[in-house]
Amino acid sequence: MISIAIDGPAGAGKSTIAKSVAESLGFIHVDTGALYRAIAFYLIKNNIKNAEDINKALKSINIKISFEDKCQAVILNGDDITDLIRIPDVTLLVSEVSKLKEVRKFLLSIQQNIISENNVVMDGRDIGTVILPKANVKIFLTASPECRAKRRYLQLQNSGINCNYDEILKDVNLRDIADTTREIAPLKKAPDAILVDTSSLSLDESIQKIIEIISNKLHS
Ligand code: DC
């Protein structure tokens, strides 16, 4: 099986780029952030707050991801929650949830089962360092905080949502700190990952660049 790991900070465009790259390779795309979001969603729905209760709750959580037409759907205890995990409440809680050792352990086996059965492009924060240390290709995708905040600002404005650039930039910086400084599996570039900074690249240019890197690596 061939595996491509794409890691990077929030808002670097990982999922959009990984999805498109997977499509062009005929691989499945796994957005691992969705798994952490599924747990955060369950905790909100069941009003579970402290770490001890969260660890207990994991026994009642069954997460499956399915790939209809290679598109990822997240199934939590039999219900399709693919769209629900994008609500702001989940985004607010998920960084905290992803810090927990038991949560990361719980999701490790789900991720490794997928890899053993499919050619994948997997994106997240610890894919090249923890989940897929032997990935065929590792990419660390980044862009400046200002650039990521601007993209998010324009995305929200285009969807008719009123927002403030400075607030978004503050949120991007806070998420970076949370992701890079947590004790377990922090966001960091694997030593053998190729760094791609998309600050001055369009989406299409970023996708082309990554496809080029992968083809060169796979055929070298
Ligand atoms: O990419 P995202 O915003 O959907 O990720 C949600 C959260 O999950 C984010 O705060 C970091 C965390 N995450 C993680 O810790 N490890 C991963 N492999 C993927 C996401």
PDB file of N, CA and C and ligand atoms in Angstrom, residues 7 10 14-15 31-34 36-37 86 91 94-96 98-99 104 111 123-127 131 175 179 182 185, ligand 1:
ATOM      1  N   ASP A   7       1.081  17.019   6.683  1.00  0.00           N
ATOM      2  CA  ASP A   7       0.860  17.682   7.966  1.00  0.00           C
ATOM      3  C   ASP A   7       1.019  19.184   7.799  1.00  0.00           C
ATOM      4  N   ALA A  10      -3.351  24.716  11.088  1.00  0.00           N
ATOM      5  CA  ALA A  10      -4.729  25.008  10.683  1.00  0.00           C
ATOM      6  C   ALA A  10      -4.725  26.099   9.612  1.00  0.00           C
ATOM      7  N   LYS A  14      -4.604  22.161   3.910  1.00  0.00           N
ATOM      8  CA  LYS A  14      -4.257  20.732   3.835  1.00  0.00           C
ATOM      9  C   LYS A  14      -5.372  19.877   3.236  1.00  0.00           C
ATOM     10  N   SER A  15      -6.585  20.015   3.796  1.00  0.00           N
ATOM     11  CA  SER A  15      -7.657  19.104   3.391  1.00  0.00           C
ATOM     12  C   SER A  15      -8.057  19.311   1.936  1.00  0.00           C
ATOM     13  N   ASP A  31      -9.045  12.771   6.132  1.00  0.00           N
ATOM     14  CA  ASP A  31      -8.874  14.013   6.896  1.00  0.00           C
ATOM     15  C   ASP A  31      -8.954  13.597   8.371  1.00  0.00           C
ATOM     16  N   THR A  32      -7.800  13.474   9.031  1.00  0.00           N
ATOM     17  CA  THR A  32      -7.811  12.912  10.392  1.00  0.00           C
ATOM     18  C   THR A  32      -8.365  13.898  11.431  1.00  0.00           C
ATOM     19  N   GLY A  33      -8.348  15.203  11.114  1.00  0.00           N
ATOM     20  CA  GLY A  33      -8.945  16.187  12.028  1.00  0.00           C
ATOM     21  C   GLY A  33     -10.411  15.841  12.280  1.00  0.00           C
ATOM     22  N   ALA A  34     -11.065  15.239  11.283  1.00  0.00           N
ATOM     23  CA  ALA A  34     -12.489  14.884  11.410  1.00  0.00           C
ATOM     24  C   ALA A  34     -12.711  13.885  12.549  1.00  0.00           C
ATOM     25  N   TYR A  36     -10.957  13.706  15.427  1.00  0.00           N
ATOM     26  CA  TYR A  36     -10.903  14.469  16.688  1.00  0.00           C
ATOM     27  C   TYR A  36     -12.187  15.290  16.847  1.00  0.00           C
ATOM     28  N   ARG A  37     -12.661  15.821  15.712  1.00  0.00           N
ATOM     29  CA  ARG A  37     -13.904  16.596  15.745  1.00  0.00           C
ATOM     30  C   ARG A  37     -15.099  15.714  16.126  1.00  0.00           C
ATOM     31  N   ARG A  86     -18.413  20.373  11.717  1.00  0.00           N
ATOM     32  CA  ARG A  86     -17.822  21.662  11.293  1.00  0.00           C
ATOM     33  C   ARG A  86     -18.422  22.838  12.059  1.00  0.00           C
ATOM     34  N   THR A  91     -15.259  23.311  16.717  1.00  0.00           N
ATOM     35  CA  THR A  91     -13.955  23.923  16.416  1.00  0.00           C
ATOM     36  C   THR A  91     -13.334  24.506  17.682  1.00  0.00           C
ATOM     37  N   VAL A  94     -12.169  21.337  20.001  1.00  0.00           N
ATOM     38  CA  VAL A  94     -11.377  20.214  19.501  1.00  0.00           C
ATOM     39  C   VAL A  94      -9.880  20.259  19.860  1.00  0.00           C
ATOM     40  N   SER A  95      -9.292  21.450  19.958  1.00  0.00           N
ATOM     41  CA  SER A  95      -7.866  21.525  20.315  1.00  0.00           C
ATOM     42  C   SER A  95      -7.635  20.912  21.693  1.00  0.00           C
ATOM     43  N   GLU A  96      -8.550  21.215  22.632  1.00  0.00           N
ATOM     44  CA  GLU A  96      -8.446  20.675  24.002  1.00  0.00           C
ATOM     45  C   GLU A  96      -8.542  19.149  23.980  1.00  0.00           C
ATOM     46  N   SER A  98      -7.931  17.122  21.542  1.00  0.00           N
ATOM     47  CA  SER A  98      -6.839  16.445  20.847  1.00  0.00           C
ATOM     48  C   SER A  98      -5.544  16.411  21.668  1.00  0.00           C
ATOM     49  N   LYS A  99      -5.543  17.099  22.809  1.00  0.00           N
ATOM     50  CA  LYS A  99      -4.366  17.059  23.699  1.00  0.00           C
ATOM     51  C   LYS A  99      -4.330  15.770  24.518  1.00  0.00           C
ATOM     52  N   ARG A 104      -5.902  10.241  21.801  1.00  0.00           N
ATOM     53  CA  ARG A 104      -4.966   9.990  20.699  1.00  0.00           C
ATOM     54  C   ARG A 104      -4.741   8.491  20.524  1.00  0.00           C
ATOM     55  N   GLN A 111      -6.921   4.951  12.632  1.00  0.00           N
ATOM     56  CA  GLN A 111      -6.139   5.475  11.507  1.00  0.00           C
ATOM     57  C   GLN A 111      -5.261   4.380  10.904  1.00  0.00           C
ATOM     58  N   ASP A 123      -4.173  13.529   5.891  1.00  0.00           N
ATOM     59  CA  ASP A 123      -3.699  14.819   6.397  1.00  0.00           C
ATOM     60  C   ASP A 123      -4.030  15.005   7.868  1.00  0.00           C
ATOM     61  N   GLY A 124      -3.168  15.763   8.565  1.00  0.00           N
ATOM     62  CA  GLY A 124      -3.368  15.991   9.998  1.00  0.00           C
ATOM     63  C   GLY A 124      -2.231  16.799  10.582  1.00  0.00           C
ATOM     64  N   ARG A 125      -1.858  16.467  11.815  1.00  0.00           N
ATOM     65  CA  ARG A 125      -0.775  17.186  12.500  1.00  0.00           C
ATOM     66  C   ARG A 125       0.408  16.266  12.816  1.00  0.00           C
ATOM     67  N   ASP A 126       0.109  14.959  13.004  1.00  0.00           N
ATOM     68  CA  ASP A 126       1.145  14.015  13.463  1.00  0.00           C
ATOM     69  C   ASP A 126       1.249  12.813  12.536  1.00  0.00           C
ATOM     70  N   ILE A 127       0.859  12.990  11.276  1.00  0.00           N
ATOM     71  CA  ILE A 127       0.809  11.830  10.377  1.00  0.00           C
ATOM     72  C   ILE A 127       2.234  11.364  10.041  1.00  0.00           C
ATOM     73  N   ILE A 131       1.732   8.664  13.122  1.00  0.00           N
ATOM     74  CA  ILE A 131       0.783   7.707  12.536  1.00  0.00           C
ATOM     75  C   ILE A 131       1.426   6.919  11.396  1.00  0.00           C
ATOM     76  N   ARG A 175      -4.343  28.813  17.815  1.00  0.00           N
ATOM     77  CA  ARG A 175      -4.398  27.404  17.418  1.00  0.00           C
ATOM     78  C   ARG A 175      -2.992  26.862  17.128  1.00  0.00           C
ATOM     79  N   ASP A 179      -1.426  23.693  19.028  1.00  0.00           N
ATOM     80  CA  ASP A 179      -1.034  22.490  18.272  1.00  0.00           C
ATOM     81  C   ASP A 179       0.465  22.177  18.384  1.00  0.00           C
ATOM     82  N   ARG A 182       1.591  21.248  22.536  1.00  0.00           N
ATOM     83  CA  ARG A 182       1.001  20.208  23.382  1.00  0.00           C
ATOM     84  C   ARG A 182       2.032  19.108  23.610  1.00  0.00           C
ATOM     85  N   ALA A 185       2.332  14.180  20.737  1.00  0.00           N
ATOM     86  CA  ALA A 185       2.212  14.317  19.280  1.00  0.00           C
ATOM     87  C   ALA A 185       1.972  15.762  18.824  1.00  0.00           C
TER      88      ALA A 185
HETATM   89  O1   DC B   1      -7.624  20.041  10.808  1.00  0.00           O
HETATM   90  P1   DC B   1      -8.761  20.327  11.783  1.00  0.00           P
HETATM   91  O2   DC B   1      -8.950  21.796  12.098  1.00  0.00           O
HETATM   92  O3   DC B   1     -10.059  19.688  11.372  1.00  0.00           O
HETATM   93  O4   DC B   1      -8.293  19.616  13.121  1.00  0.00           O
HETATM   94  C1   DC B   1      -9.061  19.696  14.289  1.00  0.00           C
HETATM   95  C2   DC B   1      -8.167  19.589  15.505  1.00  0.00           C
HETATM   96  O5   DC B   1      -7.666  18.275  15.648  1.00  0.00           O
HETATM   97  C3   DC B   1      -6.981  20.539  15.567  1.00  0.00           C
HETATM   98  O6   DC B   1      -7.107  21.362  16.720  1.00  0.00           O
HETATM   99  C4   DC B   1      -5.762  19.677  15.735  1.00  0.00           C
HETATM  100  C5   DC B   1      -6.294  18.289  15.966  1.00  0.00           C
HETATM  101  N1   DC B   1      -5.635  17.265  15.153  1.00  0.00           N
HETATM  102  C6   DC B   1      -4.616  16.566  15.746  1.00  0.00           C
HETATM  103  O7   DC B   1      -4.270  16.848  16.889  1.00  0.00           O
HETATM  104  N2   DC B   1      -3.997  15.570  15.058  1.00  0.00           N
HETATM  105  C7   DC B   1      -4.368  15.269  13.807  1.00  0.00           C
HETATM  106  N3   DC B   1      -3.749  14.277  13.153  1.00  0.00           N
HETATM  107  C8   DC B   1      -5.411  15.992  13.178  1.00  0.00           C
HETATM  108  C9   DC B   1      -6.016  17.010  13.889  1.00  0.00           C
END
